[in-house]
Amino acid sequence: MDSEWLRRFAVPGGDSATAGGTTLVCFPHAGGAASAYVPLARALAPKIAVLSVQYPGRQDRRHERPLDDIGELADALAAELRRGPEGPYAFFGHSMGAVLAYETARRLREDGRTGPGHLFLSGRRAPALDPSPHDRLLTDDDVMAAVRRLGGTTPAVLDDPELREMVMPALRADYRAVGRYGWRPGAPLSMPIGVFVGDSDPVVTVEQASAWRDFTTAPTTLEVFPGGHFYLDRHLPAIARSLTAALAAPADGPSAGTGVRS
């Protein structure tokens, strides 16, 4: 699909979307860009096609103003997804991308759209009325310290003043977005939710991640992996297998049941 918000990367093995398979729409973490999901797209090919969200202010949209509001981002993405993709699709979001995927799904549900058939949420606690203290970063120094602690950005980028200044506008906007995010209570979603989390993630506990089960009336699964906030970099093959199995299973099949795997 022709879109300013979504990128499809060519991967070996062809494109499952052309064969009527499920498309996985992936939402990057704070400071992340669409290319963060190239490895996942390769791991899922050819059974599952990947569309990766490109937020304003990075890569080929680097000259645009980054958006610093989760609601504004979710509104724009819901409007985009009302145009496609064709056929069944699911959402995968990591960290900030998880809450954005959830809010986008809510908007599609609210206006009567079918929305994603499955929601996969990684590295993010379930929404709560009290904001997470890890989201309240007031200065650039706070943002830089958080990025170094989580390990999602190459240290050489943070240590080089010119490179750092290139990535800071997007980082500032993204952390303002999560810091200002206020969850609005409402009816739960109706699609299955798959939750992924690292067992030593410094910003979300397994218990906080498992609370996503209260945000859908459908079955929920929880998978815990060794590692920190970016555990998925080390466990990509296992994550790809889990996604493929979940999307291939019928809604009432054994893979969709509530449970924990580690």
PDB file of C-alpha atoms in Angstrom:
ATOM      1  CA  MET A   1       0.000   0.000   0.000  1.00  0.00           C
ATOM      2  CA  ASP A   2       1.143   3.546  -0.752  1.00  0.00           C
ATOM      3  CA  SER A   3       1.544   5.233   2.643  1.00  0.00           C
ATOM      4  CA  GLU A   4       3.571   7.926   4.352  1.00  0.00           C
ATOM      5  CA  TRP A   5       3.217   6.008   7.635  1.00  0.00           C
ATOM      6  CA  LEU A   6       3.949   2.391   6.683  1.00  0.00           C
ATOM      7  CA  ARG A   7       7.038   0.781   5.159  1.00  0.00           C
ATOM      8  CA  ARG A   8       7.330  -2.651   3.578  1.00  0.00           C
ATOM      9  CA  PHE A   9      10.868  -3.981   3.275  1.00  0.00           C
ATOM     10  CA  ALA A  10      11.778  -6.458   0.558  1.00  0.00           C
ATOM     11  CA  VAL A  11      12.867  -9.737   2.135  1.00  0.00           C
ATOM     12  CA  PRO A  12      13.927 -13.112   0.728  1.00  0.00           C
ATOM     13  CA  GLY A  13      11.115 -15.571   0.189  1.00  0.00           C
ATOM     14  CA  GLY A  14       8.465 -13.299  -1.258  1.00  0.00           C
ATOM     15  CA  ASP A  15       5.483 -11.495   0.222  1.00  0.00           C
ATOM     16  CA  SER A  16       2.789 -13.431   2.052  1.00  0.00           C
ATOM     17  CA  ALA A  17       0.321 -10.576   1.559  1.00  0.00           C
ATOM     18  CA  THR A  18       0.062 -11.448  -2.115  1.00  0.00           C
ATOM     19  CA  ALA A  19      -1.076 -14.948  -1.142  1.00  0.00           C
ATOM     20  CA  GLY A  20      -3.746 -13.751   1.265  1.00  0.00           C
ATOM     21  CA  GLY A  21      -1.730 -14.301   4.434  1.00  0.00           C
ATOM     22  CA  THR A  22      -1.776 -12.182   7.579  1.00  0.00           C
ATOM     23  CA  THR A  23       0.130  -8.902   7.603  1.00  0.00           C
ATOM     24  CA  LEU A  24       1.881  -7.889  10.831  1.00  0.00           C
ATOM     25  CA  VAL A  25       1.921  -4.119  11.433  1.00  0.00           C
ATOM     26  CA  CYS A  26       4.866  -3.285  13.707  1.00  0.00           C
ATOM     27  CA  PHE A  27       5.169  -0.211  15.958  1.00  0.00           C
ATOM     28  CA  PRO A  28       8.739   0.831  16.951  1.00  0.00           C
ATOM     29  CA  HIS A  29      10.003   1.761  20.413  1.00  0.00           C
ATOM     30  CA  ALA A  30      10.793   5.307  21.563  1.00  0.00           C
ATOM     31  CA  GLY A  31      13.505   6.719  19.318  1.00  0.00           C
ATOM     32  CA  GLY A  32      13.053   3.816  16.923  1.00  0.00           C
ATOM     33  CA  ALA A  33      12.333   3.824  13.209  1.00  0.00           C
ATOM     34  CA  ALA A  34      10.663   1.503  10.728  1.00  0.00           C
ATOM     35  CA  SER A  35      13.953  -0.225   9.906  1.00  0.00           C
ATOM     36  CA  ALA A  36      14.079  -1.640  13.451  1.00  0.00           C
ATOM     37  CA  TYR A  37      11.784  -4.412  12.197  1.00  0.00           C
ATOM     38  CA  VAL A  38      13.805  -5.496   9.168  1.00  0.00           C
ATOM     39  CA  PRO A  39      15.242  -8.495  11.099  1.00  0.00           C
ATOM     40  CA  LEU A  40      11.760  -9.572  12.177  1.00  0.00           C
ATOM     41  CA  ALA A  41      10.441  -9.198   8.627  1.00  0.00           C
ATOM     42  CA  ARG A  42      13.217 -11.500   7.416  1.00  0.00           C
ATOM     43  CA  ALA A  43      12.546 -14.020  10.177  1.00  0.00           C
ATOM     44  CA  LEU A  44       8.813 -14.160   9.381  1.00  0.00           C
ATOM     45  CA  ALA A  45       9.120 -14.370   5.591  1.00  0.00           C
ATOM     46  CA  PRO A  46       7.511 -15.827   3.593  1.00  0.00           C
ATOM     47  CA  LYS A  47       4.566 -16.805   5.806  1.00  0.00           C
ATOM     48  CA  ILE A  48       3.879 -13.367   7.299  1.00  0.00           C
ATOM     49  CA  ALA A  49       4.388  -9.992   5.650  1.00  0.00           C
ATOM     50  CA  VAL A  50       5.530  -7.080   7.806  1.00  0.00           C
ATOM     51  CA  LEU A  51       4.512  -3.439   7.548  1.00  0.00           C
ATOM     52  CA  SER A  52       6.583  -1.215   9.830  1.00  0.00           C
ATOM     53  CA  VAL A  53       5.358   2.141  11.092  1.00  0.00           C
ATOM     54  CA  GLN A  54       7.530   5.145  10.274  1.00  0.00           C
ATOM     55  CA  TYR A  55       6.971   7.935  12.777  1.00  0.00           C
ATOM     56  CA  PRO A  56       7.593  11.539  11.667  1.00  0.00           C
ATOM     57  CA  GLY A  57      11.040  12.923  12.391  1.00  0.00           C
ATOM     58  CA  ARG A  58      13.248   9.967  11.491  1.00  0.00           C
ATOM     59  CA  GLN A  59      14.908   8.364   8.465  1.00  0.00           C
ATOM     60  CA  ASP A  60      13.001   9.303   5.290  1.00  0.00           C
ATOM     61  CA  ARG A  61      10.665  11.496   7.408  1.00  0.00           C
ATOM     62  CA  ARG A  62      13.490  13.215   9.285  1.00  0.00           C
ATOM     63  CA  HIS A  63      12.540  16.687   8.028  1.00  0.00           C
ATOM     64  CA  GLU A  64       9.049  16.418   9.547  1.00  0.00           C
ATOM     65  CA  ARG A  65       8.189  17.545  13.062  1.00  0.00           C
ATOM     66  CA  PRO A  66       8.119  14.599  15.475  1.00  0.00           C
ATOM     67  CA  LEU A  67       4.763  14.147  17.215  1.00  0.00           C
ATOM     68  CA  ASP A  68       4.882  14.149  21.022  1.00  0.00           C
ATOM     69  CA  ASP A  69       1.400  12.874  21.827  1.00  0.00           C
ATOM     70  CA  ILE A  70       0.301   9.216  21.862  1.00  0.00           C
ATOM     71  CA  GLY A  71      -3.279  10.186  21.071  1.00  0.00           C
ATOM     72  CA  GLU A  72      -2.268  12.227  18.037  1.00  0.00           C
ATOM     73  CA  LEU A  73      -0.085   9.399  16.754  1.00  0.00           C
ATOM     74  CA  ALA A  74      -2.834   6.817  17.316  1.00  0.00           C
ATOM     75  CA  ASP A  75      -5.402   9.026  15.554  1.00  0.00           C
ATOM     76  CA  ALA A  76      -3.140   9.376  12.510  1.00  0.00           C
ATOM     77  CA  LEU A  77      -2.332   5.665  12.368  1.00  0.00           C
ATOM     78  CA  ALA A  78      -5.954   4.618  12.781  1.00  0.00           C
ATOM     79  CA  ALA A  79      -6.884   6.904   9.886  1.00  0.00           C
ATOM     80  CA  GLU A  80      -4.115   5.347   7.795  1.00  0.00           C
ATOM     81  CA  LEU A  81      -5.107   1.774   8.635  1.00  0.00           C
ATOM     82  CA  ARG A  82      -8.725   2.371   7.688  1.00  0.00           C
ATOM     83  CA  ARG A  83      -7.389   2.360   4.107  1.00  0.00           C
ATOM     84  CA  GLY A  84      -5.702  -1.023   4.446  1.00  0.00           C
ATOM     85  CA  PRO A  85      -3.846  -3.331   4.458  1.00  0.00           C
ATOM     86  CA  GLU A  86      -5.950  -5.750   2.458  1.00  0.00           C
ATOM     87  CA  GLY A  87      -6.804  -8.992   4.168  1.00  0.00           C
ATOM     88  CA  PRO A  88      -6.280  -9.966   7.824  1.00  0.00           C
ATOM     89  CA  TYR A  89      -3.689  -8.149   9.880  1.00  0.00           C
ATOM     90  CA  ALA A  90      -2.271  -8.039  13.403  1.00  0.00           C
ATOM     91  CA  PHE A  91      -0.298  -5.526  15.488  1.00  0.00           C
ATOM     92  CA  PHE A  92       3.097  -5.935  17.177  1.00  0.00           C
ATOM     93  CA  GLY A  93       4.449  -3.122  19.329  1.00  0.00           C
ATOM     94  CA  HIS A  94       7.544  -2.893  21.519  1.00  0.00           C
ATOM     95  CA  SER A  95       7.844  -0.485  24.467  1.00  0.00           C
ATOM     96  CA  MET A  96       6.267   2.822  23.383  1.00  0.00           C
ATOM     97  CA  GLY A  97       5.107   0.939  20.299  1.00  0.00           C
ATOM     98  CA  ALA A  98       3.056  -1.412  22.494  1.00  0.00           C
ATOM     99  CA  VAL A  99       0.912   1.332  24.004  1.00  0.00           C
ATOM    100  CA  LEU A 100       0.586   2.973  20.592  1.00  0.00           C
ATOM    101  CA  ALA A 101      -0.548  -0.318  19.022  1.00  0.00           C
ATOM    102  CA  TYR A 102      -3.098  -0.722  21.823  1.00  0.00           C
ATOM    103  CA  GLU A 103      -4.455   2.827  21.433  1.00  0.00           C
ATOM    104  CA  THR A 104      -4.646   2.467  17.649  1.00  0.00           C
ATOM    105  CA  ALA A 105      -6.614  -0.765  18.053  1.00  0.00           C
ATOM    106  CA  ARG A 106      -8.984   1.014  20.445  1.00  0.00           C
ATOM    107  CA  ARG A 107      -9.674   3.731  17.905  1.00  0.00           C
ATOM    108  CA  LEU A 108     -10.399   1.234  15.155  1.00  0.00           C
ATOM    109  CA  ARG A 109     -12.788  -0.584  17.479  1.00  0.00           C
ATOM    110  CA  GLU A 110     -14.541   2.628  18.541  1.00  0.00           C
ATOM    111  CA  ASP A 111     -15.526   3.582  15.000  1.00  0.00           C
ATOM    112  CA  GLY A 112     -16.806   0.108  14.186  1.00  0.00           C
ATOM    113  CA  ARG A 113     -13.819  -1.132  12.199  1.00  0.00           C
ATOM    114  CA  THR A 114     -12.775  -4.748  12.465  1.00  0.00           C
ATOM    115  CA  GLY A 115      -9.233  -3.778  13.379  1.00  0.00           C
ATOM    116  CA  PRO A 116      -6.367  -6.189  14.011  1.00  0.00           C
ATOM    117  CA  GLY A 117      -7.156  -9.827  14.618  1.00  0.00           C
ATOM    118  CA  HIS A 118      -4.383 -10.163  17.188  1.00  0.00           C
ATOM    119  CA  LEU A 119      -2.387  -7.785  19.368  1.00  0.00           C
ATOM    120  CA  PHE A 120       1.217  -8.586  20.349  1.00  0.00           C
ATOM    121  CA  LEU A 121       2.629  -6.320  23.061  1.00  0.00           C
ATOM    122  CA  SER A 122       6.272  -6.361  24.117  1.00  0.00           C
ATOM    123  CA  GLY A 123       8.349  -4.676  26.798  1.00  0.00           C
ATOM    124  CA  ARG A 124       5.571  -2.499  28.188  1.00  0.00           C
ATOM    125  CA  ARG A 125       3.460  -2.665  31.315  1.00  0.00           C
ATOM    126  CA  ALA A 126      -0.305  -2.657  30.973  1.00  0.00           C
ATOM    127  CA  PRO A 127      -1.886   0.807  31.190  1.00  0.00           C
ATOM    128  CA  ALA A 128      -2.747   2.123  34.639  1.00  0.00           C
ATOM    129  CA  LEU A 129      -4.233   5.280  36.076  1.00  0.00           C
ATOM    130  CA  ASP A 130      -0.941   6.077  37.804  1.00  0.00           C
ATOM    131  CA  PRO A 131       1.836   6.878  35.271  1.00  0.00           C
ATOM    132  CA  SER A 132       5.043   4.881  35.349  1.00  0.00           C
ATOM    133  CA  PRO A 133       7.924   6.791  36.978  1.00  0.00           C
ATOM    134  CA  HIS A 134      10.159   5.502  34.182  1.00  0.00           C
ATOM    135  CA  ASP A 135       8.175   7.615  31.709  1.00  0.00           C
ATOM    136  CA  ARG A 136       8.705  10.909  33.568  1.00  0.00           C
ATOM    137  CA  LEU A 137      11.907  12.226  31.996  1.00  0.00           C
ATOM    138  CA  LEU A 138      12.202  15.992  32.295  1.00  0.00           C
ATOM    139  CA  THR A 139      15.560  16.826  30.673  1.00  0.00           C
ATOM    140  CA  ASP A 140      17.780  15.684  27.815  1.00  0.00           C
ATOM    141  CA  ASP A 141      20.151  14.250  30.424  1.00  0.00           C
ATOM    142  CA  ASP A 142      17.288  12.154  31.822  1.00  0.00           C
ATOM    143  CA  VAL A 143      16.464  10.885  28.327  1.00  0.00           C
ATOM    144  CA  MET A 144      20.089  10.038  27.574  1.00  0.00           C
ATOM    145  CA  ALA A 145      20.474   8.190  30.876  1.00  0.00           C
ATOM    146  CA  ALA A 146      17.326   6.162  30.168  1.00  0.00           C
ATOM    147  CA  VAL A 147      18.441   5.273  26.644  1.00  0.00           C
ATOM    148  CA  ARG A 148      21.848   4.127  27.897  1.00  0.00           C
ATOM    149  CA  ARG A 149      20.242   2.056  30.647  1.00  0.00           C
ATOM    150  CA  LEU A 150      17.826   0.317  28.287  1.00  0.00           C
ATOM    151  CA  GLY A 151      20.466  -0.322  25.628  1.00  0.00           C
ATOM    152  CA  GLY A 152      18.385   0.225  22.507  1.00  0.00           C
ATOM    153  CA  THR A 153      20.722   2.718  20.850  1.00  0.00           C
ATOM    154  CA  THR A 154      24.301   2.077  19.755  1.00  0.00           C
ATOM    155  CA  PRO A 155      26.661   3.754  22.287  1.00  0.00           C
ATOM    156  CA  ALA A 156      28.670   5.316  19.441  1.00  0.00           C
ATOM    157  CA  VAL A 157      25.584   7.330  18.440  1.00  0.00           C
ATOM    158  CA  LEU A 158      25.151   8.683  21.958  1.00  0.00           C
ATOM    159  CA  ASP A 159      28.835   9.504  22.331  1.00  0.00           C
ATOM    160  CA  ASP A 160      29.138  11.437  19.059  1.00  0.00           C
ATOM    161  CA  PRO A 161      27.805  15.019  19.501  1.00  0.00           C
ATOM    162  CA  GLU A 162      26.696  15.374  15.870  1.00  0.00           C
ATOM    163  CA  LEU A 163      24.950  12.005  15.734  1.00  0.00           C
ATOM    164  CA  ARG A 164      23.387  12.583  19.128  1.00  0.00           C
ATOM    165  CA  GLU A 165      21.912  15.896  18.006  1.00  0.00           C
ATOM    166  CA  MET A 166      20.404  14.152  14.967  1.00  0.00           C
ATOM    167  CA  VAL A 167      18.515  11.601  17.085  1.00  0.00           C
ATOM    168  CA  MET A 168      17.562  13.852  20.011  1.00  0.00           C
ATOM    169  CA  PRO A 169      14.486  15.530  18.448  1.00  0.00           C
ATOM    170  CA  ALA A 170      12.789  12.153  17.934  1.00  0.00           C
ATOM    171  CA  LEU A 171      13.856  10.897  21.366  1.00  0.00           C
ATOM    172  CA  ARG A 172      12.580  14.054  23.081  1.00  0.00           C
ATOM    173  CA  ALA A 173       9.229  13.800  21.309  1.00  0.00           C
ATOM    174  CA  ASP A 174       8.785  10.093  22.007  1.00  0.00           C
ATOM    175  CA  TYR A 175       9.604  10.384  25.694  1.00  0.00           C
ATOM    176  CA  ARG A 176       7.308  13.393  26.015  1.00  0.00           C
ATOM    177  CA  ALA A 177       4.601  11.274  24.382  1.00  0.00           C
ATOM    178  CA  VAL A 178       4.906   8.391  26.843  1.00  0.00           C
ATOM    179  CA  GLY A 179       5.402  10.774  29.762  1.00  0.00           C
ATOM    180  CA  ARG A 180       2.174  12.618  28.974  1.00  0.00           C
ATOM    181  CA  TYR A 181       0.159   9.528  28.114  1.00  0.00           C
ATOM    182  CA  GLY A 182      -2.936   9.202  30.239  1.00  0.00           C
ATOM    183  CA  TRP A 183      -4.918   5.999  29.936  1.00  0.00           C
ATOM    184  CA  ARG A 184      -8.677   6.491  29.535  1.00  0.00           C
ATOM    185  CA  PRO A 185     -10.652   3.609  31.076  1.00  0.00           C
ATOM    186  CA  GLY A 186     -13.034   1.945  28.654  1.00  0.00           C
ATOM    187  CA  ALA A 187     -14.417  -1.335  27.427  1.00  0.00           C
ATOM    188  CA  PRO A 188     -11.801  -4.057  26.885  1.00  0.00           C
ATOM    189  CA  LEU A 189     -10.778  -5.112  23.412  1.00  0.00           C
ATOM    190  CA  SER A 190     -12.009  -8.380  21.925  1.00  0.00           C
ATOM    191  CA  MET A 191      -8.950  -9.769  20.105  1.00  0.00           C
ATOM    192  CA  PRO A 192      -6.361 -12.166  21.591  1.00  0.00           C
ATOM    193  CA  ILE A 193      -3.321 -10.499  23.153  1.00  0.00           C
ATOM    194  CA  GLY A 194       0.151 -12.014  23.174  1.00  0.00           C
ATOM    195  CA  VAL A 195       2.512 -10.458  25.739  1.00  0.00           C
ATOM    196  CA  PHE A 196       6.313 -10.677  25.575  1.00  0.00           C
ATOM    197  CA  VAL A 197       8.736  -9.432  28.241  1.00  0.00           C
ATOM    198  CA  GLY A 198      12.322  -9.845  29.403  1.00  0.00           C
ATOM    199  CA  ASP A 199      12.794 -11.311  32.875  1.00  0.00           C
ATOM    200  CA  SER A 200      15.270  -8.565  33.870  1.00  0.00           C
ATOM    201  CA  ASP A 201      13.658  -5.595  32.138  1.00  0.00           C
ATOM    202  CA  PRO A 202      14.456  -2.549  34.329  1.00  0.00           C
ATOM    203  CA  VAL A 203      11.231  -0.695  33.460  1.00  0.00           C
ATOM    204  CA  VAL A 204       8.540  -3.395  33.457  1.00  0.00           C
ATOM    205  CA  THR A 205       8.097  -6.458  35.641  1.00  0.00           C
ATOM    206  CA  VAL A 206       6.571  -9.716  34.511  1.00  0.00           C
ATOM    207  CA  GLU A 207       3.610  -9.029  36.791  1.00  0.00           C
ATOM    208  CA  GLN A 208       3.033  -5.583  35.247  1.00  0.00           C
ATOM    209  CA  ALA A 209       3.216  -7.047  31.742  1.00  0.00           C
ATOM    210  CA  SER A 210       0.837  -9.900  32.591  1.00  0.00           C
ATOM    211  CA  ALA A 211      -1.828  -7.331  33.566  1.00  0.00           C
ATOM    212  CA  TRP A 212      -2.549  -6.864  29.837  1.00  0.00           C
ATOM    213  CA  ARG A 213      -4.893  -9.850  30.290  1.00  0.00           C
ATOM    214  CA  ASP A 214      -7.435  -7.447  31.796  1.00  0.00           C
ATOM    215  CA  PHE A 215      -7.577  -5.383  28.594  1.00  0.00           C
ATOM    216  CA  THR A 216      -9.286  -7.951  26.370  1.00  0.00           C
ATOM    217  CA  THR A 217     -12.169 -10.369  26.617  1.00  0.00           C
ATOM    218  CA  ALA A 218     -10.241 -12.843  24.440  1.00  0.00           C
ATOM    219  CA  PRO A 219      -7.482 -15.232  25.550  1.00  0.00           C
ATOM    220  CA  THR A 220      -4.079 -13.848  26.531  1.00  0.00           C
ATOM    221  CA  THR A 221      -0.667 -15.511  26.445  1.00  0.00           C
ATOM    222  CA  LEU A 222       2.494 -14.397  28.244  1.00  0.00           C
ATOM    223  CA  GLU A 223       6.027 -15.331  27.193  1.00  0.00           C
ATOM    224  CA  VAL A 224       9.000 -14.436  29.382  1.00  0.00           C
ATOM    225  CA  PHE A 225      12.491 -14.396  27.865  1.00  0.00           C
ATOM    226  CA  PRO A 226      15.911 -14.074  29.495  1.00  0.00           C
ATOM    227  CA  GLY A 227      17.161 -10.518  29.088  1.00  0.00           C
ATOM    228  CA  GLY A 228      16.417  -6.858  29.613  1.00  0.00           C
ATOM    229  CA  HIS A 229      14.306  -4.321  27.792  1.00  0.00           C
ATOM    230  CA  PHE A 230      15.660  -5.281  24.360  1.00  0.00           C
ATOM    231  CA  TYR A 231      15.591  -9.026  25.019  1.00  0.00           C
ATOM    232  CA  LEU A 232      14.037  -9.516  21.548  1.00  0.00           C
ATOM    233  CA  ASP A 233      17.357  -8.828  19.812  1.00  0.00           C
ATOM    234  CA  ARG A 234      18.683 -12.078  21.329  1.00  0.00           C
ATOM    235  CA  HIS A 235      15.548 -14.179  20.876  1.00  0.00           C
ATOM    236  CA  LEU A 236      14.316 -13.245  17.418  1.00  0.00           C
ATOM    237  CA  PRO A 237      13.928 -16.824  16.090  1.00  0.00           C
ATOM    238  CA  ALA A 238      11.823 -17.867  19.105  1.00  0.00           C
ATOM    239  CA  ILE A 239       9.669 -14.744  18.847  1.00  0.00           C
ATOM    240  CA  ALA A 240       9.151 -15.345  15.130  1.00  0.00           C
ATOM    241  CA  ARG A 241       8.059 -18.916  15.849  1.00  0.00           C
ATOM    242  CA  SER A 242       5.592 -17.720  18.481  1.00  0.00           C
ATOM    243  CA  LEU A 243       4.108 -15.091  16.183  1.00  0.00           C
ATOM    244  CA  THR A 244       3.798 -17.543  13.299  1.00  0.00           C
ATOM    245  CA  ALA A 245       2.100 -20.157  15.497  1.00  0.00           C
ATOM    246  CA  ALA A 246      -0.311 -17.675  17.047  1.00  0.00           C
ATOM    247  CA  LEU A 247      -1.365 -16.230  13.705  1.00  0.00           C
ATOM    248  CA  ALA A 248      -1.789 -19.681  12.167  1.00  0.00           C
ATOM    249  CA  ALA A 249      -3.950 -21.026  15.006  1.00  0.00           C
ATOM    250  CA  PRO A 250      -7.752 -20.729  14.997  1.00  0.00           C
ATOM    251  CA  ALA A 251      -9.139 -18.278  17.551  1.00  0.00           C
ATOM    252  CA  ASP A 252     -10.265 -21.116  19.806  1.00  0.00           C
ATOM    253  CA  GLY A 253      -7.239 -23.322  19.204  1.00  0.00           C
ATOM    254  CA  PRO A 254      -4.718 -24.410  21.826  1.00  0.00           C
ATOM    255  CA  SER A 255      -2.191 -21.728  20.886  1.00  0.00           C
ATOM    256  CA  ALA A 256      -4.700 -19.033  21.815  1.00  0.00           C
ATOM    257  CA  GLY A 257      -5.279 -20.159  25.392  1.00  0.00           C
ATOM    258  CA  THR A 258      -4.290 -18.153  28.434  1.00  0.00           C
ATOM    259  CA  GLY A 259      -0.936 -19.307  29.733  1.00  0.00           C
ATOM    260  CA  VAL A 260       2.702 -18.556  30.445  1.00  0.00           C
ATOM    261  CA  ARG A 261       5.698 -19.821  28.516  1.00  0.00           C
ATOM    262  CA  SER A 262       9.293 -19.054  29.378  1.00  0.00           C
TER     263      SER A 262
END
